[in-house]
Short mmCIF file of C-alpha atoms in Angstrom, two decimals:
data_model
loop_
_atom_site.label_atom_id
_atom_site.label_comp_id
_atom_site.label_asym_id
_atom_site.label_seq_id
_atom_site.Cartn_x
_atom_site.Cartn_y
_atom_site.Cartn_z
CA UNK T 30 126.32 82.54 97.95
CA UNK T 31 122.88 83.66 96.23
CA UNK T 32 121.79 86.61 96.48
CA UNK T 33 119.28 89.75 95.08
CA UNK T 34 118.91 93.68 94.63
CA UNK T 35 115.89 95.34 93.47
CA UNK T 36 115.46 99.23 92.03
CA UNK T 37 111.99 100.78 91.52
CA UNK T 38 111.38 103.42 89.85
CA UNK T 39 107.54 105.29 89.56
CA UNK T 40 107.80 107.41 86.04
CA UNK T 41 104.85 109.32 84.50
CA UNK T 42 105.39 107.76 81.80
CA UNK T 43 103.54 105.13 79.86
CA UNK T 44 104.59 101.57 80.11
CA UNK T 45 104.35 101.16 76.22
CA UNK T 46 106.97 104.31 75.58
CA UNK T 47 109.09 102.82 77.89
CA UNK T 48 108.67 99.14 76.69
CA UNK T 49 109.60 100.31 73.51
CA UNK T 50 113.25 101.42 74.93
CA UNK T 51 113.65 98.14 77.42
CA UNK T 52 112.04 95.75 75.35
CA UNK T 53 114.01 96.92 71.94
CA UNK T 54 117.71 96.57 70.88
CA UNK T 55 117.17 100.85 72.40
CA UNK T 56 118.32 100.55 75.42
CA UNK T 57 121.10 99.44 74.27
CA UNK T 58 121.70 102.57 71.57
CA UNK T 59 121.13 104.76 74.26
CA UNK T 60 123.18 103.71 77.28
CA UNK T 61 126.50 104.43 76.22
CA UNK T 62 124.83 107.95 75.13
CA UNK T 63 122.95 108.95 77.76
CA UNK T 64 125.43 107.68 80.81
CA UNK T 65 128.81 107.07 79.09
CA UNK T 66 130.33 107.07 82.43
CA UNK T 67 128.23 103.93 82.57
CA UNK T 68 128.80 102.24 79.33
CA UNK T 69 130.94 103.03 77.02
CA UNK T 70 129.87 101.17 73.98
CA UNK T 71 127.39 98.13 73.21
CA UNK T 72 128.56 95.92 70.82
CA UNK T 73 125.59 93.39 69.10
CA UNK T 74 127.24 90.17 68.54
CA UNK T 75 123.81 88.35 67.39
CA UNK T 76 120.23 88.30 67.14
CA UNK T 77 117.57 90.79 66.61
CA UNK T 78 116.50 92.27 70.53
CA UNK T 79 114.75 89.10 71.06
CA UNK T 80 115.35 85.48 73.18
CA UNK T 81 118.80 84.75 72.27
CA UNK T 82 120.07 88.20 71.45
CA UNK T 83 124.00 88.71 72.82
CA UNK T 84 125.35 91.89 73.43
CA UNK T 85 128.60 92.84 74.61
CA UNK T 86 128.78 95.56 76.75
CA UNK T 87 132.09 97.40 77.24
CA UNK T 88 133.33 99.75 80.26
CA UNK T 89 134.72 102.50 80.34
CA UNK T 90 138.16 102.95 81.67
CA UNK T 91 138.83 103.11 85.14
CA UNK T 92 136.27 100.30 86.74
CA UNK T 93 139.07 97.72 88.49
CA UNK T 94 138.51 94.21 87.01
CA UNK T 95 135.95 95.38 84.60
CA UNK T 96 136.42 95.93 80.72
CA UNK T 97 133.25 93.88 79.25
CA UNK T 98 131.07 91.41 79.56
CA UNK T 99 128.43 89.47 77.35
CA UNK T 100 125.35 88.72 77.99
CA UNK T 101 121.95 86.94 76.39
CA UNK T 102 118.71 87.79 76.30
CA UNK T 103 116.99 84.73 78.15
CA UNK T 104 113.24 85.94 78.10
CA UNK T 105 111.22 88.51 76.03
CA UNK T 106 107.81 88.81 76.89
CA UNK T 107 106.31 91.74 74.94
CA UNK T 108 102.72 91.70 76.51
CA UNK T 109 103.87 91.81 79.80
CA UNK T 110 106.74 93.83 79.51
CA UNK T 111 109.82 91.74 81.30
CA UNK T 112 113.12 91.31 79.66
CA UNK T 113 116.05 88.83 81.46
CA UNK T 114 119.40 89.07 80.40
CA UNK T 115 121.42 86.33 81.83
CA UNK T 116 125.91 87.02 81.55
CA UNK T 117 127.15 84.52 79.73
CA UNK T 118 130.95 85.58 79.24
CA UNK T 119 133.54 88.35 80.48
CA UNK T 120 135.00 89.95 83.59
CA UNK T 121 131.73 89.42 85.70
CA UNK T 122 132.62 86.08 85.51
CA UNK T 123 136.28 86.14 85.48
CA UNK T 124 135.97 87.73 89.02
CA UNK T 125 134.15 84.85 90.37
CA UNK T 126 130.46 85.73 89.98
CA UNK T 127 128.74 81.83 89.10
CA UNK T 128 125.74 83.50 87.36
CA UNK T 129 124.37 87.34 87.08
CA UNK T 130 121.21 87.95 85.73
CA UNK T 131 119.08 91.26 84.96
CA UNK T 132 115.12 91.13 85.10
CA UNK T 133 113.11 94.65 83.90
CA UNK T 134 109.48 94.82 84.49
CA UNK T 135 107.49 97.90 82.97
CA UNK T 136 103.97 97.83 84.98
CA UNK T 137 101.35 100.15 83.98
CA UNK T 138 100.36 102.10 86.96
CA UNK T 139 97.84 104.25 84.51
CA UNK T 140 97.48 105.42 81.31
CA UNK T 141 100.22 107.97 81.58
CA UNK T 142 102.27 106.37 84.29
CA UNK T 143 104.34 103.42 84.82
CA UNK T 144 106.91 101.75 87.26
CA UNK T 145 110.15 100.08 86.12
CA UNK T 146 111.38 97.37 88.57
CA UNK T 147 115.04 96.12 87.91
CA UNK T 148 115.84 93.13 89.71
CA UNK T 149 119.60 91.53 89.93
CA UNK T 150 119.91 87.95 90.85
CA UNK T 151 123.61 86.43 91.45
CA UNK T 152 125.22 83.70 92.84
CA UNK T 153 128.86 84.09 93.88
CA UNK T 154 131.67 81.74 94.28
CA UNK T 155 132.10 81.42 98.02
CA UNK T 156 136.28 81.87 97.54
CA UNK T 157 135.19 85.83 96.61
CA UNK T 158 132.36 87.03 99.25
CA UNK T 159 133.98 90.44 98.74
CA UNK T 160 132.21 90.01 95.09
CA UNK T 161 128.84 90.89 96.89
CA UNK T 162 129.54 94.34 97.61
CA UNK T 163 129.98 95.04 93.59
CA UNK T 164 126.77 94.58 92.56
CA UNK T 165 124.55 97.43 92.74
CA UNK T 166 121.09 99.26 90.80
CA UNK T 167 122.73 102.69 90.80
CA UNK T 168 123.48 101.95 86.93
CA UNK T 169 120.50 100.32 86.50
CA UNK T 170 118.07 103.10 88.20
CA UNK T 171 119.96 105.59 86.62
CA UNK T 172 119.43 104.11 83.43
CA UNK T 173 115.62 103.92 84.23
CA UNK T 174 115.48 107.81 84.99
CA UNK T 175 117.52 108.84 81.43
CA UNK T 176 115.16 106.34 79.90
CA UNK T 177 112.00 107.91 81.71
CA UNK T 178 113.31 111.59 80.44
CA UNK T 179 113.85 110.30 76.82
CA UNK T 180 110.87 108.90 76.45
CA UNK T 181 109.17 111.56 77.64
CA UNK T 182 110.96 113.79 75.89
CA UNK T 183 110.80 111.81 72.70
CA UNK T 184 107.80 109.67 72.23
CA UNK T 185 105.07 111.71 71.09
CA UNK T 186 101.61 110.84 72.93
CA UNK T 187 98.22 111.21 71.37
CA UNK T 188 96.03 114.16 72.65
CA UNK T 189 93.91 113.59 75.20
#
């Protein structure tokens, strides 16, 4: 079973800050600090935040059949701002997901304002249909909102 779940999120915030937290080994530093009920650590196992970059990302305690997963970084694109991760080993899998990817698109929507659409795409093994109700955006477009904040908080912009 194949299936999808979109998040979008309008920030006034411009793409480029927040391309330089999605599209950078960042977002990784800063999930397990800014939502450590999320994540509670992200572990580089290769590559330098571009195509082919693995991370492992590791759960806190508490999340039934979930301690970490892997996953690669399939695409990159730094002029149009989209990132896919793709799970390549772990509990996702274990559990009976066939395939779990991660898109992030920044889109400018203005100088000073942006929109950050996270798409999931999965397949499941048919034996586990239960699978389906696991896989939500709440991490994801709660990620987006910390990331929206910190970058607004911490990028400086250029006088207008």
């Amino acid at each position: 079973m194949k299936g999808s779940k979109v998040h979008e999120l309008e920030t006034d915030v411009p793409a480029s800050d927040l391309w330089a937290i999605y599209g950078t080994l960042r977002a990784a530093e800063l999930l397990p600090e800014l939502l450590p009920h999320v994540l509670a650590k992200v572990v580089l196992i290769s590559g330098d935040g571009g195509v082919g970059t693995i991370l492992e990302l590791i759960f806190p305690p508490g999340i039934p059949g979930l301690q970490s997963y892997k996953e690669k970084f399939v695409k990159v694109d730094n002029e149009n701002y989209v990132k896919e991760t793709e799970t390549i080993e772990g509990d996702l899998l274990k559990l009976g997901f066939l395939s779990y990817r991660v898109r992030f698109e920044v889109t400018a929507k203005g100088p000073t304002s942006s929109m950050v659409r996270t798409t999931i795409e999965y397949e499941i093994d048919d034996a586990h249909p239960e699978l389906e109700s696991m896989v939500s955006t709440a991490a994801l477009a709660a990620a987006a909102e910390k990331f929206a904040v910190y970058a607004k908080e911490k990028v400086p912009h250029a006088a207008t």
